[in-house]
Amino acid sequence: MIELLSLSPPGWGGNLLRGLLHSLEIAFGAFGFGLLIGLGGACGKLYGGPVLRDLLAVYTTVVRAVPELVLILILYYVGTDLLNKASEAMGYGRVEISGVAAGIWVLGIVQGAYATEVLRGAIKAVPSGQMEAARAYGMPPFLMLRRVTIPAMMPFAIPGLANLWLIATKDTALLAVVGFNELTQETRQAASSTRAYFTFFLAAGALYLMVTLLSGSVFARIEAWARRGQPSLRKAAT
Amino acid sequence: MTALRAWLLPHRIVMIGLFAALVLWCAFALRWDWIPKYAPLALEGIWRTIWLLVVTTVLGFLLAIPLGLAQAVGPWYLATPARVFCTVIRGTPLLLQIWLLYYGLGSLFPQYPWIRESELWPYLRQAWPYAVLALTLSYAGYEGEVMRGAFASVARGQIEAAQAFGMPRFTMFRRIWLPQAIQTALPTLGGETVLQLKATPLVATIAIVEIYAVASRVRQDTFIVYEPLLLLAVVYLVIAGLLALGFRKLEARVPVKGH
């Protein structure tokens, strides 16, 4: 059992770790892409015109009601089709899309819908006086976003974003269905070629669990950092 | 009346018109000639998706009650295993859990003759018991956490009042504690049930023919890429909408102060 998991070639441990690395890469990229979409979406939902607001409502509702697996397939085909059409129009011919890039694109759009809701709630929780003060000083919108809105909303957004990050790491497993070489897919290959299903699936589960627990403590630190300067609720209560 | 007026704003009328045009374009420009041939299979698939959803949420919720109770008020030897179970379920992907149960247990069971000779063996050779087990455990893991919070949030005075009336412990649980906990948890439960609906297509990977698997088969047979996927997304949207509507009705049954 230990030989099966060893890192050098007769064992499959190296493959599992490589899969984990791919999973983390995709999760990281998708989380970042989702955050960008979410920030834009939240600002659009709060400050945008009626048409933009309705379009964003459709986006978040549809993405949150349709299974990720179906969205992944649709976005994967739409993305590759669009990219090929664009490159053919520019005279380059068909392009190969790497699994990591496709995974980031697909999961990023899914994450963006959830991030929009998390960030919208967080921005709404910021006392409006802070933003009014910034506006009263004539701060341009982007500077206000960077200096006032984002730092002030961080403590409210971190718990939701931590959840989103965990969803991102677990959703990378879905890409196994489309055949990307991330952790779950590598595990299945290792398991089916050695017939040691239990060993490998348990090992992969332990790896995922490790990522979850580690991220939990990292996010607890980030939250403590984002809340610095705020009076602690626990101290105030006693 | 105001709800209707909200739909009749000028920009919304334009958007609804554009959307209708898009639907019409989809109906005429895309290929739908495969539908009559696959309709019976698709209906069966939808039925199987709903069956899986209902059975696993009900079983999972029944399992979540003791899990939540153990974590909220149980002694440490019950609380710790419950917490570990919830952490493990919530910390690993569902797809991995399904494959672990199906391939792992499925390859383990045939090694034991007494399992092979038992009456359960014909069922254990099929895929659906593993699918139901995996989805049930997953729902229980997430809901155990929700119910922990819900049990802990029931006001102390309510329980003390029941004790003061000399209510037996089980009656108190059934009449006072559980209903109020479920009431607080209902909005979250609604969201989690939609998540459970979105988790059902994963069992298609262990050869269960629900609606997602039907769409995959259509795509394999006919080489049509988008149309089955679009219809599939619409089916899930409709089921999710019905779920949301049902839970809103349930929530509205108990009036909330200030609304």
Short mmCIF file of C-alpha atoms in Angstrom, two decimals:
data_model
loop_
_atom_site.label_atom_id
_atom_site.label_comp_id
_atom_site.label_asym_id
_atom_site.label_seq_id
_atom_site.Cartn_x
_atom_site.Cartn_y
_atom_site.Cartn_z
CA MET A 1 0.00 0.00 0.00
CA ILE A 2 2.88 2.35 0.84
CA GLU A 3 4.66 1.39 -2.40
CA LEU A 4 1.57 2.35 -4.38
CA LEU A 5 1.68 5.85 -2.93
CA SER A 6 5.46 6.35 -3.19
CA LEU A 7 6.59 9.37 -5.17
CA SER A 8 8.90 7.64 -7.71
CA PRO A 9 7.42 5.92 -10.81
CA PRO A 10 6.34 2.47 -9.61
CA GLY A 11 4.21 4.34 -7.08
CA TRP A 12 1.57 6.87 -8.07
CA GLY A 13 2.19 9.48 -5.36
CA GLY A 14 3.97 11.81 -7.80
CA ASN A 15 0.98 11.74 -10.14
CA LEU A 16 -1.38 12.56 -7.30
CA LEU A 17 0.76 15.51 -6.21
CA ARG A 18 0.98 16.77 -9.79
CA GLY A 19 -2.80 16.50 -10.00
CA LEU A 20 -3.12 18.43 -6.74
CA LEU A 21 -0.88 21.14 -8.16
CA HIS A 22 -3.06 21.41 -11.28
CA SER A 23 -6.17 21.53 -9.11
CA LEU A 24 -4.72 24.32 -7.00
CA GLU A 25 -3.60 26.26 -10.07
CA ILE A 26 -7.10 26.09 -11.55
CA ALA A 27 -8.74 26.88 -8.22
CA PHE A 28 -6.45 29.86 -7.67
CA GLY A 29 -6.97 31.24 -11.17
CA ALA A 30 -10.72 30.69 -11.09
CA PHE A 31 -11.00 32.30 -7.66
CA GLY A 32 -9.06 35.37 -8.85
CA PHE A 33 -11.03 35.62 -12.10
CA GLY A 34 -14.24 35.17 -10.13
CA LEU A 35 -13.24 37.94 -7.74
CA LEU A 36 -12.67 40.33 -10.65
CA ILE A 37 -16.07 39.48 -12.14
CA GLY A 38 -17.62 39.69 -8.69
CA LEU A 39 -16.20 43.13 -7.97
CA GLY A 40 -17.42 44.43 -11.32
CA GLY A 41 -20.75 42.68 -10.89
CA ALA A 42 -21.28 43.98 -7.37
CA CYS A 43 -20.52 47.56 -8.41
CA GLY A 44 -22.80 47.13 -11.43
CA LYS A 45 -25.62 45.76 -9.28
CA LEU A 46 -25.30 48.57 -6.74
CA TYR A 47 -24.49 51.60 -8.90
CA GLY A 48 -25.30 50.53 -12.48
CA GLY A 49 -28.24 51.53 -14.64
CA PRO A 50 -31.48 49.51 -14.75
CA VAL A 51 -30.49 47.48 -17.84
CA LEU A 52 -27.11 46.48 -16.41
CA ARG A 53 -28.73 45.56 -13.09
CA ASP A 54 -31.30 43.31 -14.78
CA LEU A 55 -28.65 41.62 -16.91
CA LEU A 56 -26.54 40.93 -13.84
CA ALA A 57 -29.58 39.55 -12.02
CA VAL A 58 -30.14 37.13 -14.91
CA TYR A 59 -26.46 36.11 -14.83
CA THR A 60 -26.35 35.38 -11.10
CA THR A 61 -29.72 33.62 -11.08
CA VAL A 62 -28.98 31.35 -14.03
CA VAL A 63 -25.47 30.42 -12.90
CA ARG A 64 -26.65 29.64 -9.39
CA ALA A 65 -29.58 27.48 -10.56
CA VAL A 66 -27.91 25.35 -13.25
CA PRO A 67 -25.55 22.54 -12.15
CA GLU A 68 -21.85 23.38 -12.44
CA LEU A 69 -21.34 20.26 -14.54
CA VAL A 70 -23.76 21.50 -17.22
CA LEU A 71 -22.31 25.03 -17.10
CA ILE A 72 -18.80 23.64 -17.44
CA LEU A 73 -19.76 21.78 -20.62
CA ILE A 74 -21.65 24.73 -22.13
CA LEU A 75 -18.94 27.28 -21.29
CA TYR A 76 -16.20 24.94 -22.46
CA TYR A 77 -17.74 24.49 -25.90
CA VAL A 78 -18.79 28.14 -26.21
CA GLY A 79 -15.31 29.29 -25.15
CA THR A 80 -13.41 27.05 -27.56
CA ASP A 81 -15.83 27.86 -30.40
CA LEU A 82 -15.54 31.61 -29.88
CA LEU A 83 -11.76 31.47 -29.57
CA ASN A 84 -11.44 29.39 -32.73
CA LYS A 85 -13.78 31.68 -34.66
CA ALA A 86 -11.79 34.71 -33.51
CA SER A 87 -8.43 33.23 -34.39
CA GLU A 88 -9.72 32.02 -37.76
CA ALA A 89 -11.07 35.48 -38.50
CA MET A 90 -7.63 36.89 -37.75
CA GLY A 91 -6.08 34.25 -39.99
CA TYR A 92 -4.29 32.13 -37.41
CA GLY A 93 -6.18 28.84 -37.77
CA ARG A 94 -7.45 26.69 -34.91
CA VAL A 95 -5.81 27.03 -31.52
CA GLU A 96 -5.27 24.41 -28.84
CA ILE A 97 -6.52 25.51 -25.43
CA SER A 98 -4.69 24.24 -22.38
CA GLY A 99 -6.72 22.44 -19.75
CA VAL A 100 -5.68 24.89 -17.06
CA ALA A 101 -6.79 27.94 -19.04
CA ALA A 102 -10.11 26.37 -19.96
CA GLY A 103 -10.69 25.33 -16.34
CA ILE A 104 -9.96 28.82 -15.08
CA TRP A 105 -12.31 30.38 -17.66
CA VAL A 106 -15.15 27.99 -16.91
CA LEU A 107 -14.93 27.91 -13.11
CA GLY A 108 -14.16 31.64 -13.00
CA ILE A 109 -17.50 32.50 -14.59
CA VAL A 110 -19.29 30.21 -12.13
CA GLN A 111 -17.40 31.72 -9.19
CA GLY A 112 -18.10 35.22 -10.46
CA ALA A 113 -21.83 34.81 -9.92
CA TYR A 114 -21.39 33.78 -6.29
CA ALA A 115 -18.69 36.40 -5.71
CA THR A 116 -21.03 39.10 -7.05
CA GLU A 117 -23.56 38.29 -4.34
CA VAL A 118 -20.96 38.03 -1.56
CA LEU A 119 -19.30 41.33 -2.47
CA ARG A 120 -22.60 43.13 -3.00
CA GLY A 121 -23.67 42.16 0.51
CA ALA A 122 -20.29 43.24 1.90
CA ILE A 123 -20.35 46.64 0.17
CA LYS A 124 -23.88 47.24 1.43
CA ALA A 125 -22.70 46.49 4.98
CA VAL A 126 -20.17 49.34 4.88
CA PRO A 127 -21.57 52.41 6.69
CA SER A 128 -22.65 54.75 3.90
CA GLY A 129 -21.12 57.76 5.66
CA GLN A 130 -17.63 56.50 4.84
CA MET A 131 -18.31 56.50 1.11
CA GLU A 132 -20.20 59.77 1.29
CA ALA A 133 -17.20 61.34 3.02
CA ALA A 134 -14.90 60.11 0.23
CA ARG A 135 -17.29 61.48 -2.37
CA ALA A 136 -17.54 64.78 -0.53
CA TYR A 137 -13.77 65.16 -0.82
CA GLY A 138 -14.11 64.69 -4.58
CA MET A 139 -12.34 61.34 -4.65
CA PRO A 140 -12.54 59.77 -8.14
CA PRO A 141 -14.55 56.49 -8.19
CA PHE A 142 -11.56 54.16 -8.69
CA LEU A 143 -9.51 55.75 -5.95
CA MET A 144 -12.54 55.52 -3.66
CA LEU A 145 -12.96 51.83 -4.53
CA ARG A 146 -9.29 51.17 -3.79
CA ARG A 147 -8.86 53.29 -0.68
CA VAL A 148 -12.27 53.23 1.00
CA THR A 149 -14.76 50.66 -0.28
CA ILE A 150 -12.50 47.61 -0.58
CA PRO A 151 -10.66 47.97 2.75
CA ALA A 152 -13.89 48.78 4.59
CA MET A 153 -15.85 45.86 3.14
CA MET A 154 -13.07 43.26 3.62
CA PRO A 155 -14.13 42.09 7.10
CA PHE A 156 -17.68 41.47 5.85
CA ALA A 157 -16.56 39.76 2.66
CA ILE A 158 -13.86 37.41 3.99
CA PRO A 159 -16.13 34.68 5.46
CA GLY A 160 -18.12 34.45 2.23
CA LEU A 161 -14.96 34.52 0.12
CA ALA A 162 -13.42 31.75 2.25
CA ASN A 163 -16.47 29.63 1.46
CA LEU A 164 -16.10 30.46 -2.22
CA TRP A 165 -12.44 29.42 -2.20
CA LEU A 166 -13.41 26.05 -0.69
CA ILE A 167 -16.10 25.66 -3.36
CA ALA A 168 -13.47 26.50 -6.01
CA THR A 169 -11.06 23.81 -4.79
CA LYS A 170 -13.86 21.23 -4.69
CA ASP A 171 -15.32 22.27 -8.04
CA THR A 172 -12.02 21.54 -9.77
CA ALA A 173 -12.93 17.87 -9.24
CA LEU A 174 -15.80 18.36 -11.71
CA LEU A 175 -13.28 19.05 -14.46
CA ALA A 176 -12.37 15.36 -14.19
CA VAL A 177 -15.61 14.63 -16.04
CA VAL A 178 -14.35 16.66 -19.00
CA GLY A 179 -10.99 14.88 -18.75
CA PHE A 180 -8.59 17.46 -17.30
CA ASN A 181 -5.64 16.00 -15.42
CA GLU A 182 -6.46 17.36 -12.00
CA LEU A 183 -6.37 15.47 -8.73
CA THR A 184 -9.59 13.47 -9.04
CA GLN A 185 -8.86 12.41 -12.60
CA GLU A 186 -5.27 11.39 -11.74
CA THR A 187 -6.64 9.45 -8.79
CA ARG A 188 -9.10 7.61 -10.97
CA GLN A 189 -6.38 6.70 -13.44
CA ALA A 190 -4.10 5.48 -10.68
CA ALA A 191 -6.92 3.54 -9.04
CA SER A 192 -8.15 1.86 -12.19
CA SER A 193 -4.69 0.78 -13.32
CA THR A 194 -3.71 -0.67 -9.94
CA ARG A 195 -7.19 -1.82 -8.84
CA ALA A 196 -6.49 -0.30 -5.42
CA TYR A 197 -9.56 1.94 -5.47
CA PHE A 198 -9.90 2.39 -1.73
CA THR A 199 -6.27 3.37 -1.15
CA PHE A 200 -6.16 6.01 -3.84
CA PHE A 201 -9.55 7.60 -3.25
CA LEU A 202 -8.82 7.81 0.48
CA ALA A 203 -5.41 9.36 -0.26
CA ALA A 204 -6.97 11.96 -2.56
CA GLY A 205 -9.63 12.66 0.04
CA ALA A 206 -6.90 13.26 2.62
CA LEU A 207 -5.17 15.68 0.23
CA TYR A 208 -8.38 17.65 -0.37
CA LEU A 209 -9.08 17.69 3.36
CA MET A 210 -5.59 19.01 4.03
CA VAL A 211 -6.15 21.85 1.55
CA THR A 212 -9.49 22.66 3.21
CA LEU A 213 -8.09 22.71 6.75
CA LEU A 214 -5.01 24.72 5.74
CA SER A 215 -7.13 27.28 3.87
CA GLY A 216 -9.36 27.54 6.93
CA SER A 217 -6.48 28.69 9.10
CA VAL A 218 -5.09 30.98 6.37
CA PHE A 219 -8.45 32.67 5.97
CA ALA A 220 -8.80 33.04 9.73
CA ARG A 221 -5.51 34.98 9.65
CA ILE A 222 -6.61 37.12 6.71
CA GLU A 223 -9.83 37.92 8.51
CA ALA A 224 -7.96 38.89 11.67
CA TRP A 225 -5.77 41.14 9.49
CA ALA A 226 -8.77 42.69 7.71
CA ARG A 227 -10.42 43.38 11.06
CA ARG A 228 -7.36 45.04 12.55
CA GLY A 229 -8.29 48.34 14.13
CA GLN A 230 -11.88 47.26 14.61
CA PRO A 231 -12.97 46.74 18.21
CA SER A 232 -13.37 43.03 18.88
CA LEU A 233 -16.97 41.98 19.43
CA ARG A 234 -15.97 39.51 22.11
CA LYS A 235 -14.19 42.15 24.17
CA ALA A 236 -17.06 44.59 23.79
CA ALA A 237 -19.55 42.03 25.07
CA THR A 238 -17.75 41.34 28.35
CA MET B 1 -50.32 44.88 -9.03
CA THR B 2 -46.95 46.41 -8.17
CA ALA B 3 -45.28 43.12 -9.14
CA LEU B 4 -46.91 43.33 -12.56
CA ARG B 5 -45.97 46.99 -12.94
CA ALA B 6 -42.33 46.14 -12.16
CA TRP B 7 -42.32 43.89 -15.24
CA LEU B 8 -43.76 46.61 -17.45
CA LEU B 9 -40.93 49.15 -17.12
CA PRO B 10 -39.89 50.29 -20.62
CA HIS B 11 -36.40 48.74 -20.54
CA ARG B 12 -37.80 45.46 -19.26
CA ILE B 13 -40.34 45.29 -22.09
CA VAL B 14 -37.50 45.74 -24.57
CA MET B 15 -35.44 43.07 -22.81
CA ILE B 16 -38.36 40.63 -22.69
CA GLY B 17 -38.89 41.27 -26.40
CA LEU B 18 -35.22 40.56 -27.13
CA PHE B 19 -35.37 37.43 -25.00
CA ALA B 20 -38.48 36.23 -26.85
CA ALA B 21 -36.70 36.85 -30.15
CA LEU B 22 -33.73 34.81 -28.90
CA VAL B 23 -36.01 31.95 -27.86
CA LEU B 24 -37.74 32.03 -31.27
CA TRP B 25 -34.38 32.06 -33.03
CA CYS B 26 -33.27 29.06 -30.92
CA ALA B 27 -36.52 27.26 -31.72
CA PHE B 28 -36.18 27.71 -35.48
CA ALA B 29 -32.46 27.93 -36.22
CA LEU B 30 -31.23 25.11 -33.98
CA ARG B 31 -31.85 21.41 -34.41
CA TRP B 32 -34.62 19.95 -32.26
CA ASP B 33 -35.63 16.99 -34.45
CA TRP B 34 -34.12 14.55 -31.94
CA ILE B 35 -36.65 15.45 -29.25
CA PRO B 36 -39.53 13.09 -30.24
CA LYS B 37 -37.19 10.11 -30.34
CA TYR B 38 -35.67 10.77 -26.92
CA ALA B 39 -38.70 12.27 -25.14
CA PRO B 40 -39.71 9.06 -23.25
CA LEU B 41 -36.14 8.56 -22.06
CA ALA B 42 -35.90 12.21 -21.05
CA LEU B 43 -39.10 12.04 -19.01
CA GLU B 44 -37.77 8.96 -17.27
CA GLY B 45 -34.53 10.84 -16.63
CA ILE B 46 -36.34 13.83 -15.12
CA TRP B 47 -38.36 11.49 -12.93
CA ARG B 48 -35.18 9.77 -11.76
CA THR B 49 -33.50 13.12 -10.98
CA ILE B 50 -36.48 14.22 -8.89
CA TRP B 51 -36.67 10.82 -7.18
CA LEU B 52 -32.99 11.02 -6.25
CA LEU B 53 -33.41 14.59 -5.01
CA VAL B 54 -36.44 13.81 -2.83
CA VAL B 55 -35.15 10.54 -1.38
CA THR B 56 -31.67 11.84 -0.57
CA THR B 57 -32.85 15.15 0.93
CA VAL B 58 -35.41 13.39 3.17
CA LEU B 59 -32.97 10.70 4.32
CA GLY B 60 -30.14 13.23 4.62
CA PHE B 61 -32.28 15.57 6.70
CA LEU B 62 -33.31 12.74 9.04
CA LEU B 63 -29.61 11.99 9.51
CA ALA B 64 -28.78 15.68 9.95
CA ILE B 65 -31.06 16.07 12.99
CA PRO B 66 -29.02 13.77 15.27
CA LEU B 67 -25.79 15.18 13.78
CA GLY B 68 -26.83 18.74 14.56
CA LEU B 69 -28.16 17.82 18.00
CA ALA B 70 -24.97 15.96 18.90
CA GLN B 71 -22.87 18.96 17.91
CA ALA B 72 -25.08 21.53 19.61
CA VAL B 73 -25.73 19.92 23.00
CA GLY B 74 -24.26 16.41 22.93
CA PRO B 75 -21.48 15.12 25.18
CA TRP B 76 -18.00 15.20 23.68
CA TYR B 77 -17.98 11.52 22.66
CA LEU B 78 -20.97 12.23 20.38
CA ALA B 79 -20.06 15.78 19.39
CA THR B 80 -16.53 15.00 18.19
CA PRO B 81 -17.45 12.21 15.73
CA ALA B 82 -20.32 14.32 14.41
CA ARG B 83 -18.01 17.29 13.89
CA VAL B 84 -15.37 15.12 12.19
CA PHE B 85 -18.01 13.62 9.90
CA CYS B 86 -19.28 17.07 8.87
CA THR B 87 -15.74 18.38 8.30
CA VAL B 88 -14.73 15.41 6.15
CA ILE B 89 -17.90 15.55 4.05
CA ARG B 90 -17.65 19.30 3.58
CA GLY B 91 -13.91 19.21 2.94
CA THR B 92 -13.80 16.73 0.07
CA PRO B 93 -15.45 16.91 -3.37
CA LEU B 94 -18.71 15.01 -3.75
CA LEU B 95 -17.48 13.43 -6.98
CA LEU B 96 -14.61 11.85 -5.03
CA GLN B 97 -17.04 10.58 -2.37
CA ILE B 98 -19.28 9.02 -5.00
CA TRP B 99 -16.36 7.29 -6.69
CA LEU B 100 -14.91 6.16 -3.36
CA LEU B 101 -18.19 4.50 -2.42
CA TYR B 102 -18.98 3.04 -5.83
CA TYR B 103 -15.55 1.87 -6.98
CA GLY B 104 -14.05 1.39 -3.52
CA LEU B 105 -16.89 -0.49 -1.81
CA GLY B 106 -17.86 -2.04 -5.12
CA SER B 107 -14.43 -3.63 -5.45
CA LEU B 108 -14.30 -4.57 -1.76
CA PHE B 109 -17.64 -6.37 -1.42
CA PRO B 110 -17.12 -9.25 -3.90
CA GLN B 111 -14.12 -10.44 -1.85
CA TYR B 112 -16.38 -11.53 1.00
CA PRO B 113 -18.44 -14.65 0.23
CA TRP B 114 -21.00 -13.92 2.95
CA ILE B 115 -21.88 -10.63 1.27
CA ARG B 116 -22.11 -12.28 -2.12
CA GLU B 117 -24.47 -14.91 -0.74
CA SER B 118 -26.64 -12.49 1.21
CA GLU B 119 -30.06 -11.33 0.06
CA LEU B 120 -28.79 -7.80 -0.46
CA TRP B 121 -26.27 -8.78 -3.11
CA PRO B 122 -28.54 -8.22 -6.14
CA TYR B 123 -29.00 -4.63 -4.94
CA LEU B 124 -25.35 -4.08 -4.05
CA ARG B 125 -24.36 -4.92 -7.62
CA GLN B 126 -26.38 -2.01 -8.97
CA ALA B 127 -25.23 1.59 -8.98
CA TRP B 128 -28.16 3.37 -7.37
CA PRO B 129 -27.64 2.28 -3.73
CA TYR B 130 -24.18 3.89 -3.86
CA ALA B 131 -25.57 7.02 -5.48
CA VAL B 132 -28.31 7.33 -2.85
CA LEU B 133 -25.83 6.67 -0.05
CA ALA B 134 -23.28 9.20 -1.31
CA LEU B 135 -25.85 11.96 -1.90
CA THR B 136 -27.55 11.27 1.44
CA LEU B 137 -24.29 11.44 3.39
CA SER B 138 -23.31 14.62 1.58
CA TYR B 139 -26.62 16.36 2.34
CA ALA B 140 -26.45 15.15 5.95
CA GLY B 141 -22.92 16.54 6.30
CA TYR B 142 -23.89 20.02 5.11
CA GLU B 143 -27.23 20.06 6.93
CA GLY B 144 -25.73 18.76 10.17
CA GLU B 145 -23.81 22.01 10.34
CA VAL B 146 -26.92 24.07 9.55
CA MET B 147 -29.02 22.23 12.14
CA ARG B 148 -26.30 22.70 14.77
CA GLY B 149 -26.70 26.44 14.42
CA ALA B 150 -30.49 26.16 14.30
CA PHE B 151 -30.73 24.02 17.46
CA ALA B 152 -28.40 26.36 19.31
CA SER B 153 -30.43 29.43 18.27
CA VAL B 154 -33.75 28.34 19.79
CA ALA B 155 -34.42 30.66 22.70
CA ARG B 156 -33.64 29.15 26.10
CA GLY B 157 -36.88 30.45 27.57
CA GLN B 158 -38.92 28.28 25.20
CA ILE B 159 -37.24 25.11 26.41
CA GLU B 160 -37.36 26.20 30.03
CA ALA B 161 -41.07 26.88 29.70
CA ALA B 162 -41.62 23.38 28.33
CA GLN B 163 -39.62 21.93 31.22
CA ALA B 164 -41.60 23.99 33.70
CA PHE B 165 -44.80 22.43 32.39
CA GLY B 166 -43.28 19.03 33.06
CA MET B 167 -43.21 18.06 29.40
CA PRO B 168 -41.37 14.78 28.80
CA ARG B 169 -38.03 15.30 27.04
CA PHE B 170 -39.02 13.66 23.78
CA THR B 171 -42.30 15.56 23.54
CA MET B 172 -40.43 18.77 24.25
CA PHE B 173 -38.04 17.98 21.44
CA ARG B 174 -40.81 17.07 19.02
CA ARG B 175 -43.22 19.91 19.86
CA ILE B 176 -40.98 22.84 20.80
CA TRP B 177 -37.34 22.44 19.91
CA LEU B 178 -37.39 20.77 16.49
CA PRO B 179 -40.17 22.88 14.89
CA GLN B 180 -38.50 26.12 15.91
CA ALA B 181 -35.08 24.94 14.76
CA ILE B 182 -36.50 23.91 11.38
CA GLN B 183 -38.23 27.27 11.09
CA THR B 184 -34.93 29.15 11.55
CA ALA B 185 -33.11 26.79 9.22
CA LEU B 186 -35.70 26.89 6.41
CA PRO B 187 -34.13 29.64 4.25
CA THR B 188 -30.75 27.89 4.39
CA LEU B 189 -32.37 24.50 3.78
CA GLY B 190 -34.00 25.89 0.64
CA GLY B 191 -30.63 27.02 -0.72
CA GLU B 192 -29.00 23.73 0.23
CA THR B 193 -31.74 21.76 -1.51
CA VAL B 194 -31.06 23.66 -4.73
CA LEU B 195 -27.37 22.79 -4.24
CA GLN B 196 -28.40 19.15 -3.81
CA LEU B 197 -30.34 19.34 -7.09
CA LYS B 198 -27.17 20.67 -8.71
CA ALA B 199 -25.23 17.74 -7.26
CA THR B 200 -27.46 15.04 -8.76
CA PRO B 201 -25.87 15.04 -12.25
CA LEU B 202 -22.65 13.76 -10.66
CA VAL B 203 -24.19 10.30 -10.28
CA ALA B 204 -24.35 10.09 -14.07
CA THR B 205 -20.62 9.25 -13.83
CA ILE B 206 -21.48 5.94 -12.18
CA ALA B 207 -23.92 4.98 -14.91
CA ILE B 208 -27.23 6.13 -13.47
CA VAL B 209 -29.52 7.32 -16.25
CA GLU B 210 -30.95 10.57 -14.93
CA ILE B 211 -31.63 13.64 -17.05
CA TYR B 212 -27.98 14.67 -17.37
CA ALA B 213 -27.04 11.20 -18.60
CA VAL B 214 -29.91 11.31 -21.12
CA ALA B 215 -28.55 14.60 -22.50
CA SER B 216 -25.07 13.10 -22.73
CA ARG B 217 -26.44 10.14 -24.64
CA VAL B 218 -28.25 12.41 -27.08
CA ARG B 219 -25.01 14.27 -27.66
CA GLN B 220 -23.09 11.05 -28.25
CA ASP B 221 -25.70 9.57 -30.58
CA THR B 222 -26.40 12.63 -32.72
CA PHE B 223 -23.20 14.71 -32.45
CA ILE B 224 -25.33 17.76 -31.62
CA VAL B 225 -23.32 19.90 -29.20
CA TYR B 226 -25.40 22.75 -27.83
CA GLU B 227 -29.09 21.93 -28.10
CA PRO B 228 -29.28 19.10 -25.53
CA LEU B 229 -27.18 21.12 -23.09
CA LEU B 230 -29.41 24.19 -23.47
CA LEU B 231 -32.55 22.14 -22.91
CA LEU B 232 -30.87 20.47 -19.92
CA ALA B 233 -30.06 23.88 -18.41
CA VAL B 234 -33.71 24.92 -18.88
CA VAL B 235 -34.92 21.73 -17.16
CA TYR B 236 -32.70 22.41 -14.14
CA LEU B 237 -33.75 26.08 -14.07
CA VAL B 238 -37.41 25.05 -13.95
CA ILE B 239 -36.85 22.48 -11.18
CA ALA B 240 -34.77 24.97 -9.18
CA GLY B 241 -37.46 27.62 -9.63
CA LEU B 242 -40.16 25.23 -8.41
CA LEU B 243 -38.01 24.32 -5.39
CA ALA B 244 -37.48 27.99 -4.53
CA LEU B 245 -41.22 28.63 -4.85
CA GLY B 246 -42.06 25.64 -2.65
CA PHE B 247 -39.68 26.71 0.08
CA ARG B 248 -41.02 30.26 -0.02
CA LYS B 249 -44.52 28.86 0.57
CA LEU B 250 -43.22 26.80 3.48
CA GLU B 251 -41.49 29.81 5.01
CA ALA B 252 -44.60 31.95 4.64
CA ARG B 253 -46.66 29.45 6.69
CA VAL B 254 -45.29 30.89 9.91
CA PRO B 255 -45.68 34.68 10.10
CA VAL B 256 -42.58 36.58 11.15
CA LYS B 257 -42.82 39.60 13.40
CA GLY B 258 -42.41 42.87 11.57
CA HIS B 259 -43.32 41.66 8.06
#
